[in-house]
mmCIF file of C-alpha atoms in Angstrom:
data_model
loop_
_atom_site.group_PDB
_atom_site.id
_atom_site.type_symbol
_atom_site.label_atom_id
_atom_site.label_comp_id
_atom_site.label_asym_id
_atom_site.label_seq_id
_atom_site.Cartn_x
_atom_site.Cartn_y
_atom_site.Cartn_z
ATOM 1 C CA MET L 237 -10.373 -29.757 -7.543
ATOM 2 C CA GLU L 238 -10.195 -28.392 -11.060
ATOM 3 C CA GLU L 239 -10.166 -24.601 -11.409
ATOM 4 C CA ARG L 240 -12.847 -23.299 -13.755
ATOM 5 C CA VAL L 241 -11.655 -21.009 -16.492
ATOM 6 C CA PHE L 242 -14.300 -18.677 -17.837
ATOM 7 C CA GLN L 243 -14.408 -17.814 -21.478
ATOM 8 C CA ALA L 244 -14.199 -14.094 -22.044
ATOM 9 C CA GLY L 245 -17.372 -12.720 -23.490
ATOM 10 C CA PRO L 246 -19.499 -9.612 -23.416
ATOM 11 C CA ASP L 247 -21.285 -10.542 -20.185
ATOM 12 C CA LEU L 248 -18.133 -11.378 -18.266
ATOM 13 C CA ALA L 249 -16.352 -8.338 -19.702
ATOM 14 C CA ASP L 250 -19.217 -6.189 -18.398
ATOM 15 C CA VAL L 251 -18.861 -7.709 -14.927
ATOM 16 C CA LEU L 252 -15.102 -7.077 -14.872
ATOM 17 C CA TYR L 253 -15.644 -3.563 -16.224
ATOM 18 C CA GLU L 254 -18.109 -2.868 -13.401
ATOM 19 C CA GLY L 255 -15.498 -4.089 -10.929
ATOM 20 C CA ILE L 256 -12.952 -1.720 -12.451
ATOM 21 C CA GLN L 257 -15.422 1.175 -12.293
ATOM 22 C CA ILE L 258 -15.929 0.809 -8.545
ATOM 23 C CA THR L 259 -12.179 1.005 -7.948
ATOM 24 C CA ARG L 260 -12.055 4.812 -7.711
ATOM 25 C CA PRO L 261 -14.781 5.148 -5.043
ATOM 26 C CA LEU L 262 -13.430 2.061 -3.260
ATOM 27 C CA LEU L 263 -9.938 3.548 -3.073
ATOM 28 C CA ARG L 264 -11.364 6.892 -1.927
ATOM 29 C CA HIS L 265 -13.259 5.205 0.924
ATOM 30 C CA ILE L 266 -10.296 3.027 1.878
ATOM 31 C CA THR L 267 -8.020 6.078 1.891
ATOM 32 C CA ASN L 268 -10.476 8.002 4.069
ATOM 33 C CA ALA L 269 -10.742 5.105 6.536
ATOM 34 C CA VAL L 270 -6.957 4.712 6.643
ATOM 35 C CA ASP L 271 -6.573 8.456 7.130
ATOM 36 C CA VAL L 272 -8.983 8.514 10.082
ATOM 37 C CA GLY L 273 -7.207 5.561 11.705
ATOM 38 C CA ALA L 274 -3.719 6.937 11.119
ATOM 39 C CA GLN L 275 -4.606 10.406 12.382
ATOM 40 C CA ARG L 276 -5.205 8.890 15.830
ATOM 41 C CA TYR L 277 -1.433 8.402 15.944
ATOM 42 C CA GLY L 278 -0.517 11.725 14.329
ATOM 43 C CA VAL L 279 0.299 10.060 11.009
ATOM 44 C CA SER L 280 -0.934 11.107 7.547
ATOM 45 C CA VAL L 281 -1.838 8.602 4.818
ATOM 46 C CA GLY L 282 1.418 9.364 2.990
ATOM 47 C CA GLU L 283 3.458 8.977 6.164
ATOM 48 C CA ARG L 284 1.666 5.712 6.883
ATOM 49 C CA ALA L 285 2.742 4.354 3.486
ATOM 50 C CA ILE L 286 6.389 5.288 4.133
ATOM 51 C CA LEU L 287 6.320 3.826 7.643
ATOM 52 C CA GLU L 288 4.819 0.578 6.365
ATOM 53 C CA ALA L 289 7.420 0.310 3.588
ATOM 54 C CA LEU L 290 10.149 0.667 6.198
ATOM 55 C CA LEU L 291 8.420 -1.781 8.562
ATOM 56 C CA ASN L 292 8.208 -4.379 5.781
ATOM 57 C CA SER L 293 11.864 -3.979 4.847
ATOM 58 C CA GLU L 294 14.540 -6.040 6.518
ATOM 59 C CA GLU L 295 16.961 -3.138 6.264
ATOM 60 C CA PRO L 296 16.892 0.656 6.039
ATOM 61 C CA LEU L 297 15.907 2.038 2.635
ATOM 62 C CA THR L 298 17.006 4.976 0.530
ATOM 63 C CA ALA L 299 14.458 7.460 -0.784
ATOM 64 C CA PRO L 300 14.776 6.022 -4.336
ATOM 65 C CA ALA L 301 14.124 2.506 -2.992
ATOM 66 C CA ILE L 302 10.997 3.728 -1.169
ATOM 67 C CA THR L 303 9.881 5.576 -4.306
ATOM 68 C CA GLU L 304 10.202 2.386 -6.350
ATOM 69 C CA ARG L 305 8.477 0.151 -3.778
ATOM 70 C CA LEU L 306 5.502 2.487 -3.436
ATOM 71 C CA ASP L 307 5.392 3.512 -7.104
ATOM 72 C CA LEU L 308 5.184 7.194 -6.141
ATOM 73 C CA LYS L 309 6.778 10.384 -7.416
ATOM 74 C CA ARG L 310 10.255 11.148 -6.084
ATOM 75 C CA GLN L 311 9.289 14.639 -4.906
ATOM 76 C CA PHE L 312 6.296 13.332 -2.963
ATOM 77 C CA VAL L 313 8.402 10.695 -1.198
ATOM 78 C CA ALA L 314 11.061 13.312 -0.362
ATOM 79 C CA ARG L 315 8.427 15.618 1.138
ATOM 80 C CA ILE L 316 6.806 12.849 3.176
ATOM 81 C CA LEU L 317 10.164 11.499 4.364
ATOM 82 C CA SER L 318 11.033 14.993 5.578
ATOM 83 C CA ALA L 319 7.735 15.178 7.480
ATOM 84 C CA CYS L 320 8.350 11.711 8.978
ATOM 85 C CA LYS L 321 11.826 12.748 10.050
ATOM 86 C CA ASN L 322 10.553 16.003 11.582
ATOM 87 C CA ALA L 323 7.845 14.075 13.475
ATOM 88 C CA GLY L 324 10.427 11.651 14.851
ATOM 89 C CA PHE L 325 9.029 8.619 12.994
ATOM 90 C CA VAL L 326 12.167 7.948 10.934
ATOM 91 C CA GLU L 327 15.834 8.690 11.179
ATOM 92 C CA ALA L 328 18.327 9.301 8.400
ATOM 93 C CA GLN L 329 21.437 7.155 8.483
ATOM 94 C CA ALA L 330 24.674 7.658 6.591
ATOM 95 C CA ASN L 331 24.995 5.831 3.297
ATOM 96 C CA PRO L 332 28.676 5.034 2.694
ATOM 97 C CA ALA L 333 28.054 4.597 -1.045
ATOM 98 C CA HIS L 334 26.409 8.007 -1.537
ATOM 99 C CA ILE L 335 27.014 11.054 0.629
ATOM 100 C CA ARG L 336 23.747 12.757 -0.364
ATOM 101 C CA SER L 337 21.508 9.663 -0.435
ATOM 102 C CA HIS L 338 20.718 8.588 3.117
ATOM 103 C CA PHE L 339 19.240 5.398 4.396
ATOM 104 C CA TYR L 340 16.003 5.775 6.346
ATOM 105 C CA ALA L 341 14.939 3.598 9.252
ATOM 106 C CA LEU L 342 12.041 3.607 11.678
ATOM 107 C CA THR L 343 12.554 5.076 15.115
ATOM 108 C CA ASP L 344 10.872 3.426 18.087
ATOM 109 C CA LYS L 345 8.154 6.081 17.834
ATOM 110 C CA GLY L 346 7.624 5.293 14.137
ATOM 111 C CA ARG L 347 7.605 1.524 14.712
ATOM 112 C CA ASP L 348 5.090 1.887 17.559
ATOM 113 C CA ALA L 349 2.823 4.103 15.443
ATOM 114 C CA ILE L 350 2.758 1.909 12.332
ATOM 115 C CA THR L 351 2.385 -1.267 14.400
ATOM 116 C CA ALA L 352 -0.651 0.174 16.220
ATOM 117 C CA ILE L 353 -2.158 1.445 12.953
ATOM 118 C CA ARG L 354 -1.738 -1.937 11.266
ATOM 119 C CA GLN L 355 -3.195 -3.805 14.238
ATOM 120 C CA ALA L 356 -6.337 -1.656 14.087
ATOM 121 C CA GLU L 357 -6.589 -2.174 10.315
ATOM 122 C CA ILE L 358 -6.128 -5.942 10.640
ATOM 123 C CA LEU L 359 -9.023 -6.084 13.111
ATOM 124 C CA ARG L 360 -11.221 -4.358 10.515
ATOM 125 C CA VAL L 361 -10.092 -6.756 7.788
ATOM 126 C CA GLU L 362 -10.757 -9.744 10.045
ATOM 127 C CA GLU L 363 -14.342 -8.502 10.496
ATOM 128 C CA LEU L 364 -14.739 -8.361 6.717
ATOM 129 C CA LEU L 365 -13.334 -11.873 6.358
ATOM 130 C CA GLN L 366 -16.336 -13.213 8.270
ATOM 131 C CA SER L 367 -18.418 -12.689 5.114
ATOM 132 C CA LEU L 368 -15.906 -14.044 2.566
ATOM 133 C CA SER L 369 -14.503 -17.465 1.797
ATOM 134 C CA ALA L 370 -10.801 -18.167 1.432
ATOM 135 C CA ASP L 371 -11.349 -18.865 -2.272
ATOM 136 C CA GLU L 372 -13.054 -15.485 -2.729
ATOM 137 C CA VAL L 373 -10.169 -13.701 -1.036
ATOM 138 C CA ARG L 374 -7.609 -15.529 -3.169
ATOM 139 C CA ALA L 375 -9.620 -14.781 -6.330
ATOM 140 C CA HIS L 376 -9.817 -11.112 -5.360
ATOM 141 C CA LEU L 377 -6.032 -10.904 -4.975
ATOM 142 C CA LYS L 378 -5.518 -12.697 -8.299
ATOM 143 C CA VAL L 379 -7.810 -10.230 -10.097
ATOM 144 C CA GLN L 380 -6.179 -7.227 -8.399
ATOM 145 C CA ARG L 381 -2.712 -8.403 -9.456
ATOM 146 C CA ALA L 382 -3.896 -9.010 -13.022
ATOM 147 C CA LEU L 383 -5.481 -5.531 -13.193
ATOM 148 C CA LEU L 384 -2.317 -3.931 -11.833
ATOM 149 C CA ALA L 385 -0.155 -5.743 -14.376
ATOM 150 C CA CYS L 386 -2.513 -4.945 -17.246
ATOM 151 C CA PHE L 387 -2.960 -1.258 -16.525
ATOM 152 C CA SER L 388 0.584 -0.523 -15.382
ATOM 153 C CA SER L 389 1.919 -1.993 -18.639
ATOM 154 C CA LEU L 390 -0.594 0.096 -20.626
ATOM 155 C CA ALA L 391 0.506 3.238 -18.772
ATOM 156 C CA GLN L 392 4.129 2.576 -19.688
ATOM 157 C CA SER L 393 3.388 2.101 -23.407
#
């Protein structure tokens, strides 16, 4: 099946612009929902992001690696990592290459928390999928990636 390519024009630009404009409230509502779900496990939104980055990694990560993966400020990641460590969600491991730069890994408590949080979130996403086609979901991801590339390159100019 041939993919249709739309010609850019004022009408389509307006539609895309409207989609961009709803991003801020969408992200606010998503963040609030994630926060409510994570709080059930004693995890903040920032801690959830760190725990998920570690869950998705095949090996422990340094703070700079987490900072890069999440595209966050170094100081914020350091503060959240400290909170995660104090809560028993992560452990610092020696880094033979750098005495002051530790590796961080999930503890059993951290792995259990982020796994439970993600399972609850996946159930919510599966409910949403009942009203969307596979093509719509793929198109959404394609547009999101294009927007991220476009605006992140503009921010770096």
